[in-house]
Short mmCIF file of C-alpha atoms and ligand atoms in Angstrom, two decimals:
data_model
loop_
_atom_site.label_atom_id
_atom_site.label_comp_id
_atom_site.label_asym_id
_atom_site.label_seq_id
_atom_site.Cartn_x
_atom_site.Cartn_y
_atom_site.Cartn_z
CA MET A 1 -27.51 -23.30 -85.44
CA PRO A 2 -25.64 -25.69 -83.07
CA ARG A 3 -24.49 -29.00 -84.50
CA LYS A 4 -23.99 -32.53 -83.23
CA ILE A 5 -20.61 -34.06 -82.49
CA THR A 6 -20.00 -37.06 -84.73
CA PHE A 7 -17.63 -40.02 -84.60
CA GLU A 8 -16.06 -41.22 -87.84
CA ASN A 9 -13.09 -43.45 -88.58
CA GLY A 10 -12.21 -43.72 -84.93
CA SER A 11 -12.18 -40.01 -84.12
CA LEU A 12 -14.54 -37.33 -82.89
CA ASN A 13 -15.58 -34.51 -85.20
CA VAL A 14 -16.33 -31.60 -82.95
CA PRO A 15 -17.96 -28.48 -84.42
CA ASP A 16 -17.27 -25.11 -82.77
CA ASP A 17 -20.90 -24.99 -81.65
CA PRO A 18 -21.80 -28.48 -80.40
CA PHE A 19 -24.87 -29.72 -78.58
CA ILE A 20 -23.81 -31.33 -75.31
CA PRO A 21 -26.38 -33.16 -73.16
CA PHE A 22 -26.20 -32.64 -69.41
CA ILE A 23 -27.85 -34.48 -66.53
CA GLU A 24 -27.98 -32.12 -63.59
CA GLY A 25 -28.41 -35.01 -61.14
CA ASP A 26 -30.01 -35.51 -57.75
CA GLY A 27 -29.26 -34.09 -54.29
CA VAL A 28 -26.72 -31.29 -54.60
CA GLY A 29 -26.55 -31.89 -58.39
CA PRO A 30 -28.74 -28.92 -59.48
CA GLU A 31 -26.89 -26.35 -57.34
CA LEU A 32 -23.52 -27.71 -58.49
CA TRP A 33 -24.66 -27.51 -62.10
CA ARG A 34 -25.82 -23.90 -61.62
CA ALA A 35 -22.26 -23.11 -60.47
CA ALA A 36 -20.40 -25.22 -63.07
CA GLY A 37 -22.48 -24.75 -66.25
CA PRO A 38 -21.83 -21.01 -66.70
CA VAL A 39 -18.07 -21.54 -66.15
CA LEU A 40 -17.93 -24.04 -69.01
CA LEU A 41 -20.06 -21.85 -71.30
CA ALA A 42 -17.82 -18.87 -70.60
CA ALA A 43 -14.60 -20.81 -71.20
CA ALA A 44 -15.94 -22.02 -74.55
CA GLU A 45 -17.00 -18.51 -75.50
CA LYS A 46 -13.66 -16.98 -74.46
CA THR A 47 -11.86 -19.42 -76.75
CA GLY A 48 -14.11 -18.76 -79.74
CA ARG A 49 -16.68 -21.55 -79.41
CA ALA A 50 -20.24 -21.95 -78.21
CA ILE A 51 -21.70 -24.90 -76.33
CA SER A 52 -25.44 -25.59 -76.39
CA PHE A 53 -26.20 -27.65 -73.30
CA VAL A 54 -29.27 -29.87 -73.76
CA PRO A 55 -30.99 -31.20 -70.62
CA ALA A 56 -31.18 -35.00 -70.35
CA GLU A 57 -33.30 -36.67 -67.70
CA ALA A 58 -32.16 -39.29 -65.21
CA GLY A 59 -32.61 -39.94 -61.50
CA ALA A 60 -35.40 -38.91 -59.17
CA LYS A 61 -36.78 -36.15 -61.42
CA ALA A 62 -36.93 -38.47 -64.40
CA PHE A 63 -38.78 -41.01 -62.27
CA GLU A 64 -41.36 -38.46 -61.14
CA ARG A 65 -42.06 -37.38 -64.71
CA THR A 66 -41.70 -40.60 -66.68
CA GLY A 67 -41.81 -43.47 -64.18
CA ALA A 68 -38.25 -44.49 -65.17
CA TYR A 69 -35.03 -43.56 -63.38
CA LEU A 70 -33.10 -43.91 -66.60
CA PRO A 71 -35.47 -43.32 -69.54
CA PRO A 72 -34.36 -45.08 -72.75
CA GLU A 73 -34.40 -41.75 -74.62
CA THR A 74 -31.73 -40.44 -72.25
CA LEU A 75 -29.40 -43.29 -73.18
CA VAL A 76 -30.08 -42.66 -76.87
CA MET A 77 -29.31 -38.98 -76.35
CA LEU A 78 -26.03 -39.64 -74.53
CA GLU A 79 -24.95 -42.12 -77.16
CA SER A 80 -25.92 -40.13 -80.22
CA HIS A 81 -24.36 -36.88 -78.98
CA ARG A 82 -21.08 -38.66 -78.17
CA VAL A 83 -19.99 -36.37 -75.32
CA SER A 84 -22.04 -35.41 -72.27
CA ILE A 85 -21.71 -34.39 -68.64
CA LYS A 86 -23.61 -35.40 -65.53
CA GLY A 87 -24.02 -34.55 -61.89
CA PRO A 88 -24.39 -37.26 -59.23
CA LEU A 89 -27.37 -39.62 -59.30
CA ALA A 90 -28.91 -41.22 -56.24
CA THR A 91 -29.19 -44.99 -56.36
CA PRO A 92 -32.91 -45.75 -55.99
CA VAL A 93 -33.65 -47.86 -52.94
CA GLY A 94 -35.37 -51.05 -54.15
CA GLY A 95 -36.65 -51.28 -57.70
CA GLY A 96 -33.96 -53.73 -58.80
CA ILE A 97 -31.45 -51.11 -59.98
CA ARG A 98 -27.94 -51.74 -58.70
CA SER A 99 -26.82 -48.21 -59.59
CA LEU A 100 -27.87 -45.71 -62.26
CA ASN A 101 -24.24 -44.86 -62.90
CA VAL A 102 -23.35 -48.49 -63.46
CA ALA A 103 -26.39 -48.85 -65.72
CA ILE A 104 -25.22 -45.90 -67.87
CA ARG A 105 -21.67 -47.30 -68.07
CA GLN A 106 -22.92 -50.73 -69.08
CA ALA A 107 -25.50 -49.54 -71.60
CA LEU A 108 -22.97 -47.32 -73.41
CA ASP A 109 -19.98 -49.65 -72.88
CA LEU A 110 -18.01 -46.87 -71.20
CA TYR A 111 -15.21 -49.26 -70.34
CA ALA A 112 -12.70 -46.85 -68.81
CA CYS A 113 -13.21 -44.79 -65.68
CA VAL A 114 -10.68 -42.00 -66.07
CA ARG A 115 -9.64 -39.95 -63.05
CA PRO A 116 -6.87 -37.34 -63.30
CA VAL A 117 -5.44 -36.34 -59.93
CA SER A 118 -3.33 -33.26 -59.39
CA PHE A 119 -2.97 -30.75 -56.61
CA VAL A 120 -4.46 -27.26 -56.54
CA PRO A 121 -2.14 -25.11 -54.38
CA GLY A 122 -3.90 -23.84 -51.26
CA VAL A 123 -6.18 -26.86 -50.89
CA PRO A 124 -5.62 -28.65 -47.57
CA SER A 125 -3.96 -32.05 -47.86
CA PRO A 126 -3.03 -34.74 -45.33
CA VAL A 127 0.34 -35.35 -47.03
CA LYS A 128 3.53 -33.25 -46.88
CA ALA A 129 4.13 -32.75 -50.61
CA PRO A 130 0.80 -33.07 -52.45
CA GLU A 131 2.22 -31.08 -55.38
CA LYS A 132 4.19 -34.22 -56.31
CA VAL A 133 0.93 -35.99 -57.16
CA ASP A 134 0.21 -35.69 -60.87
CA MET A 135 -1.34 -38.94 -62.02
CA ILE A 136 -4.21 -40.16 -64.10
CA VAL A 137 -6.00 -43.42 -63.32
CA PHE A 138 -7.50 -45.57 -66.09
CA ARG A 139 -9.74 -48.04 -64.29
CA GLU A 140 -11.39 -50.93 -66.14
CA ASN A 141 -15.12 -50.43 -65.74
CA THR A 142 -16.87 -53.57 -66.96
CA GLU A 143 -15.34 -56.68 -65.40
CA ASP A 144 -13.70 -58.04 -62.27
CA LEU A 145 -15.53 -58.67 -59.01
CA TYR A 146 -17.68 -55.64 -59.90
CA ALA A 147 -19.43 -57.51 -62.70
CA GLY A 148 -22.16 -58.27 -60.15
CA ILE A 149 -21.89 -62.07 -60.45
CA GLU A 150 -22.35 -63.23 -56.87
CA TRP A 151 -24.69 -65.26 -54.71
CA PRO A 152 -25.54 -65.00 -51.03
CA SER A 153 -24.46 -67.47 -48.40
CA GLY A 154 -26.80 -70.47 -48.27
CA SER A 155 -28.57 -69.65 -51.56
CA PRO A 156 -29.32 -72.58 -53.91
CA GLU A 157 -27.08 -70.93 -56.55
CA ALA A 158 -24.10 -70.62 -54.20
CA GLU A 159 -24.58 -74.16 -52.96
CA SER A 160 -24.86 -75.60 -56.43
CA LEU A 161 -21.75 -73.73 -57.62
CA ARG A 162 -19.87 -74.80 -54.48
CA GLU A 163 -20.82 -78.45 -55.03
CA PHE A 164 -19.74 -78.25 -58.67
CA LEU A 165 -16.39 -76.67 -57.79
CA ASN A 166 -15.65 -79.10 -54.97
CA ALA A 167 -16.71 -82.18 -56.95
CA ARG A 168 -15.27 -81.30 -60.34
CA LEU A 169 -12.40 -78.89 -59.78
CA GLY A 170 -10.97 -80.09 -56.49
CA THR A 171 -11.70 -77.02 -54.39
CA ARG A 172 -12.61 -77.30 -50.69
CA ILE A 173 -15.06 -74.45 -50.23
CA ALA A 174 -16.90 -74.61 -46.91
CA LYS A 175 -20.68 -75.14 -46.87
CA GLY A 176 -22.59 -71.89 -46.64
CA ALA A 177 -19.91 -69.78 -48.33
CA ALA A 178 -21.11 -66.75 -50.26
CA LEU A 179 -19.60 -66.86 -53.75
CA GLY A 180 -18.60 -64.23 -56.32
CA VAL A 181 -17.01 -64.53 -59.75
CA LYS A 182 -14.11 -62.41 -61.03
CA PRO A 183 -14.20 -62.43 -64.82
CA MET A 184 -11.27 -60.74 -66.58
CA THR A 185 -10.74 -61.05 -70.32
CA GLU A 186 -7.88 -60.31 -72.65
CA ALA A 187 -10.07 -58.08 -74.83
CA ALA A 188 -11.35 -55.89 -71.97
CA SER A 189 -7.94 -55.65 -70.29
CA LYS A 190 -6.18 -54.77 -73.53
CA ARG A 191 -8.62 -52.09 -74.64
CA LEU A 192 -8.23 -50.39 -71.25
CA VAL A 193 -4.43 -50.47 -71.34
CA ARG A 194 -4.52 -49.39 -75.00
CA MET A 195 -6.46 -46.27 -74.02
CA ALA A 196 -4.00 -45.51 -71.19
CA VAL A 197 -0.93 -45.95 -73.43
CA ARG A 198 -2.49 -43.81 -76.17
CA TRP A 199 -3.18 -41.11 -73.62
CA ALA A 200 0.40 -41.24 -72.29
CA LEU A 201 1.79 -40.93 -75.82
CA LYS A 202 -0.55 -38.07 -76.76
CA GLU A 203 0.16 -36.15 -73.58
CA GLY A 204 3.91 -36.82 -73.52
CA ARG A 205 3.72 -38.63 -70.18
CA PRO A 206 6.83 -40.56 -69.07
CA SER A 207 5.31 -43.87 -67.95
CA VAL A 208 2.32 -46.19 -67.73
CA THR A 209 2.10 -48.37 -64.61
CA LEU A 210 -0.01 -51.54 -64.60
CA VAL A 211 -1.38 -52.00 -61.07
CA HIS A 212 -2.42 -55.56 -60.19
CA LYS A 213 -2.44 -58.31 -57.55
CA GLY A 214 -0.96 -60.88 -59.91
CA ASN A 215 1.24 -62.34 -57.18
CA ILE A 216 -1.89 -63.80 -55.53
CA MET A 217 -4.58 -63.81 -58.24
CA LYS A 218 -2.31 -65.21 -60.94
CA TYR A 219 -4.79 -66.03 -63.66
CA THR A 220 -6.92 -62.89 -63.42
CA GLU A 221 -4.80 -59.98 -62.16
CA GLY A 222 -1.60 -61.71 -63.31
CA ALA A 223 -3.11 -61.99 -66.77
CA PHE A 224 -4.02 -58.28 -66.70
CA ARG A 225 -0.32 -57.53 -66.20
CA LYS A 226 0.71 -59.88 -69.01
CA TRP A 227 -1.90 -58.54 -71.44
CA GLY A 228 -0.93 -54.97 -70.54
CA TYR A 229 2.71 -55.54 -71.45
CA GLU A 230 1.61 -57.36 -74.59
CA VAL A 231 -0.60 -54.59 -75.92
CA ALA A 232 2.11 -52.00 -75.25
CA ALA A 233 4.75 -54.08 -77.07
CA GLU A 234 2.56 -55.27 -79.95
CA GLU A 235 0.79 -52.02 -80.78
CA PHE A 236 3.13 -49.32 -79.50
CA GLY A 237 6.49 -51.15 -79.48
CA ASP A 238 8.31 -48.33 -81.28
CA ARG A 239 7.23 -45.75 -78.69
CA THR A 240 7.12 -47.72 -75.42
CA VAL A 241 9.68 -49.79 -73.55
CA PRO A 242 9.30 -52.14 -70.56
CA GLU A 243 10.92 -50.78 -67.41
CA ALA A 244 13.44 -53.65 -67.32
CA GLU A 245 14.82 -52.58 -70.70
CA ALA A 246 14.62 -48.80 -70.24
CA ALA A 247 17.77 -46.74 -70.65
CA PRO A 248 18.68 -43.95 -68.19
CA ALA A 249 16.85 -40.78 -69.35
CA GLU A 250 14.63 -42.97 -71.55
CA ARG A 251 12.69 -41.02 -74.18
CA LYS A 252 10.09 -43.70 -74.85
CA VAL A 253 7.10 -44.21 -72.55
CA ILE A 254 8.22 -46.67 -69.87
CA VAL A 255 5.72 -49.46 -69.13
CA LYS A 256 6.06 -50.81 -65.62
CA ASP A 257 3.94 -52.75 -63.17
CA ARG A 258 3.41 -52.63 -59.44
CA ILE A 259 1.52 -54.91 -57.08
CA ALA A 260 -1.50 -53.03 -55.75
CA ASP A 261 -0.57 -52.99 -52.04
CA ASN A 262 2.89 -51.67 -52.90
CA MET A 263 1.24 -49.09 -55.17
CA PHE A 264 -0.77 -47.70 -52.26
CA MET A 265 2.56 -47.15 -50.49
CA GLN A 266 4.19 -45.70 -53.61
CA ILE A 267 1.52 -43.01 -54.07
CA LEU A 268 2.27 -41.79 -50.56
CA LEU A 269 6.06 -42.16 -50.49
CA ARG A 270 7.20 -41.74 -54.12
CA PRO A 271 4.34 -40.09 -56.02
CA ALA A 272 6.61 -38.21 -58.43
CA GLU A 273 7.69 -41.53 -59.99
CA TYR A 274 4.22 -42.31 -61.32
CA SER A 275 2.17 -40.74 -64.07
CA VAL A 276 -0.41 -42.82 -65.97
CA LEU A 277 -1.87 -45.79 -64.05
CA ALA A 278 -3.91 -48.60 -65.65
CA MET A 279 -5.66 -51.16 -63.51
CA PRO A 280 -8.58 -53.57 -63.06
CA ASN A 281 -11.86 -52.41 -61.60
CA LEU A 282 -11.48 -53.11 -57.87
CA ASN A 283 -7.91 -51.79 -57.57
CA GLY A 284 -9.00 -48.71 -59.50
CA ASP A 285 -11.93 -48.00 -57.24
CA TYR A 286 -9.77 -47.90 -54.12
CA LEU A 287 -6.74 -46.23 -55.62
CA SER A 288 -8.70 -43.40 -57.32
CA ASP A 289 -10.24 -42.32 -54.03
CA ALA A 290 -6.97 -42.71 -52.12
CA LEU A 291 -5.31 -40.39 -54.64
CA ALA A 292 -8.23 -37.96 -54.44
CA ALA A 293 -7.78 -37.86 -50.64
CA GLN A 294 -4.18 -36.68 -51.10
CA THR A 295 -5.29 -33.72 -53.20
CA GLY A 296 -8.36 -32.35 -51.43
CA GLY A 297 -10.89 -35.17 -51.41
CA LEU A 298 -13.79 -36.12 -53.66
CA GLY A 299 -15.11 -32.56 -53.85
CA MET A 300 -12.00 -31.69 -55.91
CA ALA A 301 -11.71 -34.85 -58.03
CA PRO A 302 -12.79 -34.83 -61.69
CA GLY A 303 -13.72 -37.93 -63.64
CA ALA A 304 -15.06 -39.41 -66.84
CA ASN A 305 -16.38 -42.69 -68.14
CA ILE A 306 -15.10 -43.25 -71.64
CA GLY A 307 -15.72 -45.85 -74.33
CA ASP A 308 -14.97 -45.97 -78.04
CA GLY A 309 -16.64 -42.85 -79.40
CA VAL A 310 -18.86 -42.09 -76.39
CA ALA A 311 -17.87 -40.34 -73.17
CA VAL A 312 -19.77 -39.15 -70.10
CA PHE A 313 -17.96 -36.72 -67.79
CA GLU A 314 -19.06 -36.66 -64.17
CA ALA A 315 -18.45 -35.42 -60.67
CA THR A 316 -16.87 -38.33 -58.83
CA HIS A 317 -18.77 -37.85 -55.57
CA GLY A 318 -22.37 -38.79 -54.84
CA THR A 319 -25.46 -36.66 -54.21
CA ALA A 320 -24.31 -35.55 -50.71
CA PRO A 321 -27.97 -35.54 -49.56
CA LYS A 322 -27.27 -33.83 -46.25
CA TYR A 323 -26.07 -30.74 -48.13
CA GLU A 324 -28.93 -30.57 -50.65
CA GLY A 325 -30.24 -27.02 -51.06
CA LYS A 326 -27.82 -25.63 -48.46
CA ASP A 327 -25.36 -23.92 -50.84
CA VAL A 328 -22.34 -25.52 -49.17
CA ALA A 329 -21.24 -28.37 -51.48
CA ASN A 330 -18.05 -28.00 -53.48
CA PRO A 331 -18.70 -27.60 -57.23
CA SER A 332 -15.01 -28.13 -58.13
CA SER A 333 -15.37 -31.81 -59.02
CA LEU A 334 -18.04 -30.97 -61.59
CA ILE A 335 -16.19 -27.87 -62.84
CA LEU A 336 -12.94 -29.83 -63.27
CA SER A 337 -14.82 -32.73 -64.93
CA GLY A 338 -16.13 -30.10 -67.33
CA ALA A 339 -12.56 -28.92 -67.98
CA LEU A 340 -11.62 -32.52 -68.76
CA MET A 341 -14.57 -32.64 -71.16
CA LEU A 342 -13.30 -29.50 -72.91
CA ASP A 343 -9.89 -31.21 -73.31
CA HIS A 344 -11.65 -34.27 -74.74
CA LEU A 345 -13.34 -32.06 -77.34
CA GLY A 346 -9.87 -30.95 -78.43
CA TRP A 347 -10.38 -27.57 -76.73
CA ARG A 348 -7.35 -27.75 -74.44
CA ASP A 349 -7.13 -23.93 -74.29
CA ALA A 350 -10.67 -23.82 -72.85
CA GLY A 351 -9.91 -26.64 -70.37
CA ASP A 352 -6.74 -24.87 -69.23
CA LEU A 353 -8.67 -21.63 -68.81
CA VAL A 354 -11.13 -23.33 -66.44
CA ARG A 355 -8.36 -25.03 -64.42
CA SER A 356 -6.36 -21.85 -64.12
CA ALA A 357 -9.42 -19.81 -63.07
CA LEU A 358 -10.25 -22.38 -60.38
CA ARG A 359 -6.66 -22.41 -59.13
CA GLN A 360 -6.72 -18.61 -59.04
CA ALA A 361 -9.95 -18.58 -57.04
CA VAL A 362 -8.41 -20.94 -54.46
CA ALA A 363 -5.19 -18.91 -54.43
CA ASP A 364 -7.35 -15.84 -53.68
CA GLY A 365 -8.60 -17.64 -50.57
CA LEU A 366 -11.98 -18.78 -51.84
CA MET A 367 -13.05 -22.30 -50.94
CA THR A 368 -16.11 -24.22 -49.87
CA ASN A 369 -16.68 -25.63 -46.40
CA ASP A 370 -15.25 -29.12 -47.09
CA LEU A 371 -11.83 -27.48 -47.59
CA ALA A 372 -12.08 -24.37 -45.39
CA ARG A 373 -12.97 -26.42 -42.30
CA GLN A 374 -9.54 -28.07 -42.48
CA ILE A 375 -7.66 -24.77 -42.36
CA PRO A 376 -7.62 -22.93 -39.02
CA GLY A 377 -9.16 -19.48 -39.41
CA ALA A 378 -10.27 -19.99 -43.04
CA LYS A 379 -13.71 -18.70 -44.01
CA ALA A 380 -15.88 -20.84 -46.26
CA CYS A 381 -17.81 -19.49 -49.22
CA GLY A 382 -20.96 -21.07 -50.64
CA THR A 383 -21.38 -23.19 -53.76
CA ALA A 384 -22.81 -20.31 -55.80
CA ALA A 385 -20.16 -17.81 -54.64
CA PHE A 386 -17.34 -20.21 -55.51
CA GLY A 387 -18.82 -20.86 -58.95
CA LYS A 388 -19.19 -17.10 -59.48
CA ALA A 389 -15.56 -16.54 -58.44
CA VAL A 390 -14.34 -19.08 -60.99
CA LEU A 391 -16.63 -17.61 -63.66
CA GLU A 392 -15.31 -14.09 -63.04
CA ARG A 393 -11.72 -15.31 -63.40
CA VAL A 394 -12.54 -17.14 -66.65
CA ARG A 395 -14.04 -13.93 -68.02
CA ARG A 396 -11.20 -11.75 -66.72
CA ASP A 397 -8.23 -13.94 -67.61
CA GLY A 398 -9.39 -15.59 -70.81
P1 NAP B 1 -21.50 -38.81 -51.28
O1 NAP B 1 -22.77 -38.27 -51.79
O2 NAP B 1 -20.30 -38.68 -52.16
O3 NAP B 1 -21.22 -38.09 -49.90
C1 NAP B 1 -20.34 -38.57 -48.92
C2 NAP B 1 -19.65 -37.43 -48.22
O4 NAP B 1 -18.65 -36.88 -49.09
C3 NAP B 1 -20.54 -36.24 -47.88
O5 NAP B 1 -21.28 -36.45 -46.71
C4 NAP B 1 -19.49 -35.16 -47.76
O6 NAP B 1 -18.66 -35.39 -46.63
C5 NAP B 1 -18.59 -35.47 -48.92
N1 NAP B 1 -18.98 -34.85 -50.20
C6 NAP B 1 -19.41 -35.46 -51.32
N2 NAP B 1 -19.57 -34.57 -52.29
C7 NAP B 1 -19.24 -33.37 -51.81
C8 NAP B 1 -19.20 -32.06 -52.35
N3 NAP B 1 -19.51 -31.81 -53.63
N4 NAP B 1 -18.81 -31.06 -51.56
C9 NAP B 1 -18.48 -31.27 -50.29
N5 NAP B 1 -18.48 -32.50 -49.70
C10 NAP B 1 -18.86 -33.54 -50.47
O7 NAP B 1 -21.64 -40.39 -50.93
P2 NAP B 1 -22.82 -41.19 -50.24
O8 NAP B 1 -23.39 -40.39 -49.11
O9 NAP B 1 -22.24 -42.51 -49.96
O10 NAP B 1 -23.91 -41.37 -51.37
C11 NAP B 1 -25.10 -40.59 -51.51
C12 NAP B 1 -25.82 -41.00 -52.79
O11 NAP B 1 -25.01 -40.72 -53.92
C13 NAP B 1 -26.18 -42.48 -52.86
O12 NAP B 1 -27.47 -42.62 -53.43
C14 NAP B 1 -25.14 -43.05 -53.83
O13 NAP B 1 -25.60 -44.17 -54.52
C15 NAP B 1 -24.94 -41.87 -54.76
N6 NAP B 1 -23.63 -41.87 -55.46
C16 NAP B 1 -23.62 -41.42 -56.73
C17 NAP B 1 -22.42 -41.32 -57.40
C18 NAP B 1 -22.43 -40.82 -58.83
O14 NAP B 1 -23.45 -40.33 -59.29
N7 NAP B 1 -21.31 -40.91 -59.56
C19 NAP B 1 -21.22 -41.65 -56.78
C20 NAP B 1 -21.26 -42.06 -55.45
C21 NAP B 1 -22.48 -42.16 -54.78
P3 NAP B 1 -18.82 -34.76 -45.16
O15 NAP B 1 -20.03 -35.41 -44.60
O16 NAP B 1 -17.56 -35.19 -44.49
O17 NAP B 1 -18.94 -33.29 -45.28
#
């Protein structure tokens, strides 16, 4: 009888036969899940475990059946089972929902968007040495300009805030300006950097880079940098060292910082010098996709939204509506997000098995249209055929 994952004293207790909820998602979601699900089941089985996937409803299908895009019981299920996986969800047009994904992150306080980026040999890339990219982005998920605190130009709210700021705080904001607020707190910044440093220490990574625009936004992004260095020194001072004090061939995790615009240049020109990146929400949004572009695009990029004791793994792309039902979308993002989920369960052998099977499938010349169309003469395979190829290699090589 399968059992539930529990969370006690700050750590997950994962049975060998856990229930794991999955949301198959909208658009291409169901066909991607049909390709990815069996791969994850097989990798678990090959390494002596058994996953019981439990369907959880969200998105268009949930709306048709229950009248809610994100039924409350789905949130309860994701929270109580601790670890789950989802396909892409379409943002309903109208209806007052900003985004279902954002709603899930907020409801479960999944404060870190985690995106590992590494290159799968054979995948087309616009850069000369994509194999030098091996980074993981920890993006703060709850604050910053993405908190949704903004008012349109000419609205009574924007005007009243503008008048207050000009009269009381000496600003000179022009009439009719649209206004947004960028909240960033010590607590939220520190918990994000804490997670990134812990990850670097656990994985034996050489550095954590704080990416910010503190030169311009001194009290928000500048504070993120300061709080990042503080949490590293105060809580991990025996195992981390600031870059300025690092010895040659330093054995401790080096904590450094880079201004965001420079960081965009660094990932292109000196990617091998960076490993774990921690950053506020907006920087993280841009940088994660820029890194994904260097290693095959969104179809290849895995991701997760992680909080304290609850995590939802997800394909990083959207529902790709134009490809729905056409058997052409790339299931790799969902498959690799599943591999990341297996790592998170403590099943690194199963995660490695999935990654190596996918790499082998690509090395054997199998790839979906998004990749094949970039390689002269390459022939694309469908979503289902690619999933089957990875599955066969998991079964064969495991
Ligand atoms: P999208 O669905 O990610 O698609 C944009 C383009 O990316 C596609 O047209 C396609 O490019 C490529 N693409 C995405 N996934 C692919 C895959 N698996 N295989 C191959 N190519 C893939 O973004 P969108 O069109 O902006 O958004 C559509 C819907 O998805 C919206 O409702 C949005 O709110 C939602 N969304 C959901 C999530 C999520 O659930 N996490 C994230 C983003 C967007 P080409 O046209 O060049 O082939």
